[in-house]
Amino acid sequence: MGVSERKKREFAQRESDILNCAIELFRTKHPSLVKMDDIAKQLEIGRGTIYLHFKSKDDLMARIQYEDYVRLRKRLEKAFDAQTAIEMSRKAIRAYIDHCLGDRHMYLVARQCGVNLNINNVSEDISQLLTDERTNRLTLLEKIYKQAKQENLINSKGTYPNVAVAWGMIRGAVEVILDGHFQNEIKSEKAYLETIEHVLFYGLFSGNKGET
């Protein structure tokens, strides 16, 4: 291995170490309370070394959020193994919930990073990655919507209103679990997941099949 290649690998490894260290610190302390000095001290490197990889803590938090979005998209992509819109939707819902609840600490860290970062202090490269990844996720959701429309299963409200409402309902349902609401009343997460699907597909009230 040449010197140049070795340096590239060392650089990539150090960047990975910085990200992992930040994530571990964010698991126990709110991101706003963690300083770059804390990360440097934990890794026994100079603070300036961190800035070779990330121009600011906002840049670092944006990268954590971006990589979490990529993991989510890869899970959602598996929904397209299904043949029908209903099955694609069910797989996508389960993929999203598995992503959020499978590693709750990682999801919460990524969410806190997204809420607390100042996007104006994020490098253009990372900012563009976030924008592109958002487009990628929307494209996947649009495919499910279009498949449902082709099967005459969807209402006439339009792509984005339907996608936004569905996404908001599912995300809100996940937040109920993460925030501990109804923790004594919801005995089974499996039953809860089935309820999310039923309300999303058929509405809240029995006998209401919704507009087609």
GROMACS .gro file of C-alpha atoms in nm:
model
  212
    1MET     CA    1   0.000   0.000   0.000
    2GLY     CA    2   0.138   0.340  -0.098
    3VAL     CA    3   0.180   0.632   0.143
    4SER     CA    4  -0.101   0.828  -0.024
    5GLU     CA    5  -0.345   0.539   0.001
    6ARG     CA    6  -0.251   0.474   0.363
    7LYS     CA    7  -0.308   0.840   0.453
    8LYS     CA    8  -0.650   0.831   0.288
    9ARG     CA    9  -0.749   0.526   0.489
   10GLU     CA   10  -0.622   0.681   0.810
   11PHE     CA   11  -0.813   1.001   0.734
   12ALA     CA   12  -1.135   0.805   0.669
   13GLN     CA   13  -1.087   0.600   0.986
   14ARG     CA   14  -1.031   0.911   1.197
   15GLU     CA   15  -1.344   1.069   1.051
   16SER     CA   16  -1.542   0.758   1.139
   17ASP     CA   17  -1.397   0.766   1.492
   18ILE     CA   18  -1.502   1.130   1.533
   19LEU     CA   19  -1.858   1.053   1.421
   20ASN     CA   20  -1.888   0.750   1.647
   21CYS     CA   21  -1.747   0.940   1.943
   22ALA     CA   22  -1.990   1.227   1.888
   23ILE     CA   23  -2.283   0.985   1.865
   24GLU     CA   24  -2.184   0.818   2.192
   25LEU     CA   25  -2.156   1.155   2.368
   26PHE     CA   26  -2.491   1.267   2.222
   27ARG     CA   27  -2.652   0.952   2.360
   28THR     CA   28  -2.591   1.070   2.716
   29LYS     CA   29  -2.582   1.449   2.678
   30HIS     CA   30  -2.790   1.685   2.466
   31PRO     CA   31  -2.593   1.791   2.154
   32SER     CA   32  -2.605   2.153   2.266
   33LEU     CA   33  -2.407   2.056   2.578
   34VAL     CA   34  -2.131   1.871   2.390
   35LYS     CA   35  -1.836   2.075   2.267
   36MET     CA   36  -1.580   1.990   2.003
   37ASP     CA   37  -1.324   1.995   2.288
   38ASP     CA   38  -1.517   1.711   2.454
   39ILE     CA   39  -1.488   1.499   2.140
   40ALA     CA   40  -1.119   1.584   2.099
   41LYS     CA   41  -1.047   1.496   2.461
   42GLN     CA   42  -1.231   1.166   2.433
   43LEU     CA   43  -1.032   1.070   2.123
   44GLU     CA   44  -0.705   1.219   2.254
   45ILE     CA   45  -0.660   1.436   1.947
   46GLY     CA   46  -0.636   1.810   1.896
   47ARG     CA   47  -0.954   2.009   1.834
   48GLY     CA   48  -0.796   2.138   1.513
   49THR     CA   49  -0.779   1.781   1.386
   50ILE     CA   50  -1.158   1.757   1.407
   51TYR     CA   51  -1.191   2.072   1.199
   52LEU     CA   52  -0.995   1.903   0.922
   53HIS     CA   53  -1.302   1.679   0.884
   54PHE     CA   54  -1.592   1.902   0.990
   55LYS     CA   55  -1.593   2.280   0.969
   56SER     CA   56  -1.825   2.313   1.270
   57LYS     CA   57  -2.031   2.112   1.518
   58ASP     CA   58  -2.331   2.188   1.296
   59ASP     CA   59  -2.146   2.021   1.010
   60LEU     CA   60  -2.084   1.718   1.230
   61MET     CA   61  -2.447   1.697   1.340
   62ALA     CA   62  -2.567   1.734   0.981
   63ARG     CA   63  -2.346   1.442   0.880
   64ILE     CA   64  -2.495   1.225   1.156
   65GLN     CA   65  -2.845   1.317   1.040
   66TYR     CA   66  -2.755   1.249   0.677
   67GLU     CA   67  -2.617   0.903   0.747
   68ASP     CA   68  -2.930   0.818   0.946
   69TYR     CA   69  -3.141   0.927   0.649
   70VAL     CA   70  -2.938   0.701   0.420
   71ARG     CA   71  -2.999   0.403   0.650
   72LEU     CA   72  -3.371   0.481   0.647
   73ARG     CA   73  -3.384   0.505   0.267
   74LYS     CA   74  -3.211   0.169   0.227
   75ARG     CA   75  -3.474   0.012   0.449
   76LEU     CA   76  -3.756   0.178   0.254
   77GLU     CA   77  -3.615   0.057  -0.077
   78LYS     CA   78  -3.684  -0.302   0.027
   79ALA     CA   79  -4.057  -0.223   0.017
   80PHE     CA   80  -4.042  -0.235  -0.362
   81ASP     CA   81  -3.997  -0.611  -0.355
   82ALA     CA   82  -4.376  -0.622  -0.309
   83GLN     CA   83  -4.610  -0.640  -0.607
   84THR     CA   84  -4.907  -0.434  -0.486
   85ALA     CA   85  -4.941  -0.086  -0.343
   86ILE     CA   86  -5.091  -0.217  -0.019
   87GLU     CA   87  -4.800  -0.451   0.043
   88MET     CA   88  -4.549  -0.187  -0.060
   89SER     CA   89  -4.711   0.052   0.188
   90ARG     CA   90  -4.712  -0.204   0.467
   91LYS     CA   91  -4.345  -0.285   0.408
   92ALA     CA   92  -4.255   0.084   0.397
   93ILE     CA   93  -4.442   0.152   0.724
   94ARG     CA   94  -4.271  -0.138   0.895
   95ALA     CA   95  -3.933  -0.036   0.756
   96TYR     CA   96  -3.975   0.315   0.898
   97ILE     CA   97  -4.091   0.192   1.238
   98ASP     CA   98  -3.812  -0.067   1.253
   99HIS     CA   99  -3.565   0.209   1.170
  100CYS     CA  100  -3.692   0.431   1.452
  101LEU     CA  101  -3.751   0.168   1.718
  102GLY     CA  102  -3.482  -0.085   1.622
  103ASP     CA  103  -3.210   0.146   1.755
  104ARG     CA  104  -3.401   0.410   1.948
  105HIS     CA  105  -3.089   0.579   2.080
  106MET     CA  106  -2.946   0.628   1.732
  107TYR     CA  107  -3.277   0.760   1.598
  108LEU     CA  108  -3.310   1.003   1.890
  109VAL     CA  109  -2.951   1.123   1.846
  110ALA     CA  110  -3.009   1.185   1.474
  111ARG     CA  111  -3.338   1.361   1.546
  112GLN     CA  112  -3.178   1.586   1.808
  113CYS     CA  113  -2.895   1.667   1.569
  114GLY     CA  114  -3.146   1.768   1.301
  115VAL     CA  115  -3.349   1.985   1.538
  116ASN     CA  116  -3.050   2.163   1.689
  117LEU     CA  117  -2.819   2.222   1.394
  118ASN     CA  118  -2.796   2.560   1.225
  119ILE     CA  119  -2.821   2.475   0.855
  120ASN     CA  120  -2.658   2.807   0.767
  121ASN     CA  121  -2.344   2.690   0.941
  122VAL     CA  122  -2.325   2.363   0.747
  123SER     CA  123  -2.083   2.317   0.458
  124GLU     CA  124  -2.228   2.329   0.108
  125ASP     CA  125  -2.134   1.966   0.045
  126ILE     CA  126  -2.320   1.830   0.347
  127SER     CA  127  -2.613   2.064   0.291
  128GLN     CA  128  -2.646   1.936  -0.065
  129LEU     CA  129  -2.627   1.575   0.054
  130LEU     CA  130  -2.917   1.640   0.293
  131THR     CA  131  -3.121   1.801   0.016
  132ASP     CA  132  -3.051   1.517  -0.228
  133GLU     CA  133  -3.133   1.253   0.031
  134ARG     CA  134  -3.465   1.420   0.109
  135THR     CA  135  -3.545   1.410  -0.264
  136ASN     CA  136  -3.453   1.040  -0.273
  137ARG     CA  137  -3.693   0.959   0.011
  138LEU     CA  138  -3.976   1.159  -0.145
  139THR     CA  139  -3.921   0.980  -0.475
  140LEU     CA  140  -3.968   0.644  -0.301
  141LEU     CA  141  -4.288   0.758  -0.133
  142GLU     CA  142  -4.417   0.898  -0.462
  143LYS     CA  143  -4.365   0.558  -0.625
  144ILE     CA  144  -4.588   0.394  -0.367
  145TYR     CA  145  -4.850   0.663  -0.413
  146LYS     CA  146  -4.842   0.631  -0.793
  147GLN     CA  147  -4.872   0.253  -0.770
  148ALA     CA  148  -5.176   0.292  -0.545
  149LYS     CA  149  -5.328   0.541  -0.787
  150GLN     CA  150  -5.268   0.304  -1.077
  151GLU     CA  151  -5.456   0.037  -0.883
  152ASN     CA  152  -5.742   0.286  -0.819
  153LEU     CA  153  -5.686   0.268  -0.443
  154ILE     CA  154  -5.604   0.629  -0.374
  155ASN     CA  155  -5.810   0.943  -0.335
  156SER     CA  156  -5.788   1.249  -0.558
  157LYS     CA  157  -5.622   1.487  -0.311
  158GLY     CA  158  -5.284   1.486  -0.484
  159THR     CA  159  -4.944   1.329  -0.430
  160TYR     CA  160  -4.788   1.556  -0.172
  161PRO     CA  161  -5.093   1.607   0.054
  162ASN     CA  162  -5.140   1.230   0.073
  163VAL     CA  163  -4.772   1.152   0.123
  164ALA     CA  164  -4.732   1.429   0.382
  165VAL     CA  165  -5.037   1.325   0.584
  166ALA     CA  166  -4.940   0.956   0.580
  167TRP     CA  167  -4.581   1.035   0.676
  168GLY     CA  168  -4.698   1.267   0.953
  169MET     CA  169  -4.937   1.008   1.095
  170ILE     CA  170  -4.674   0.736   1.100
  171ARG     CA  171  -4.406   0.961   1.246
  172GLY     CA  172  -4.646   1.082   1.513
  173ALA     CA  173  -4.735   0.724   1.601
  174VAL     CA  174  -4.366   0.643   1.645
  175GLU     CA  175  -4.318   0.950   1.866
  176VAL     CA  176  -4.595   0.822   2.096
  177ILE     CA  177  -4.381   0.514   2.167
  178LEU     CA  178  -4.052   0.701   2.193
  179ASP     CA  179  -4.192   0.966   2.426
  180GLY     CA  180  -4.346   0.705   2.655
  181HIS     CA  181  -4.708   0.810   2.614
  182PHE     CA  182  -4.959   0.533   2.690
  183GLN     CA  183  -4.670   0.310   2.796
  184ASN     CA  184  -4.896   0.138   3.051
  185GLU     CA  185  -5.185   0.108   2.807
  186ILE     CA  186  -5.005  -0.016   2.495
  187LYS     CA  187  -4.917  -0.372   2.589
  188SER     CA  188  -4.801  -0.495   2.249
  189GLU     CA  189  -4.598  -0.305   1.991
  190LYS     CA  190  -4.707  -0.562   1.732
  191ALA     CA  191  -5.074  -0.484   1.797
  192TYR     CA  192  -4.989  -0.113   1.792
  193LEU     CA  193  -4.825  -0.151   1.451
  194GLU     CA  194  -5.132  -0.331   1.319
  195THR     CA  195  -5.348  -0.046   1.452
  196ILE     CA  196  -5.132   0.212   1.274
  197GLU     CA  197  -5.181   0.024   0.948
  198HIS     CA  198  -5.557  -0.009   0.998
  199VAL     CA  199  -5.612   0.359   1.080
  200LEU     CA  200  -5.388   0.467   0.792
  201PHE     CA  201  -5.558   0.244   0.535
  202TYR     CA  202  -5.919   0.241   0.656
  203GLY     CA  203  -5.969   0.533   0.893
  204LEU     CA  204  -6.042   0.555   1.262
  205PHE     CA  205  -6.402   0.440   1.264
  206SER     CA  206  -6.530   0.091   1.187
  207GLY     CA  207  -6.706   0.054   0.854
  208ASN     CA  208  -6.529   0.360   0.710
  209LYS     CA  209  -6.328   0.245   0.410
  210GLY     CA  210  -6.236   0.597   0.308
  211GLU     CA  211  -6.251   0.765  -0.030
  212THR     CA  212  -6.119   0.569  -0.326
   0.00000   0.00000   0.00000
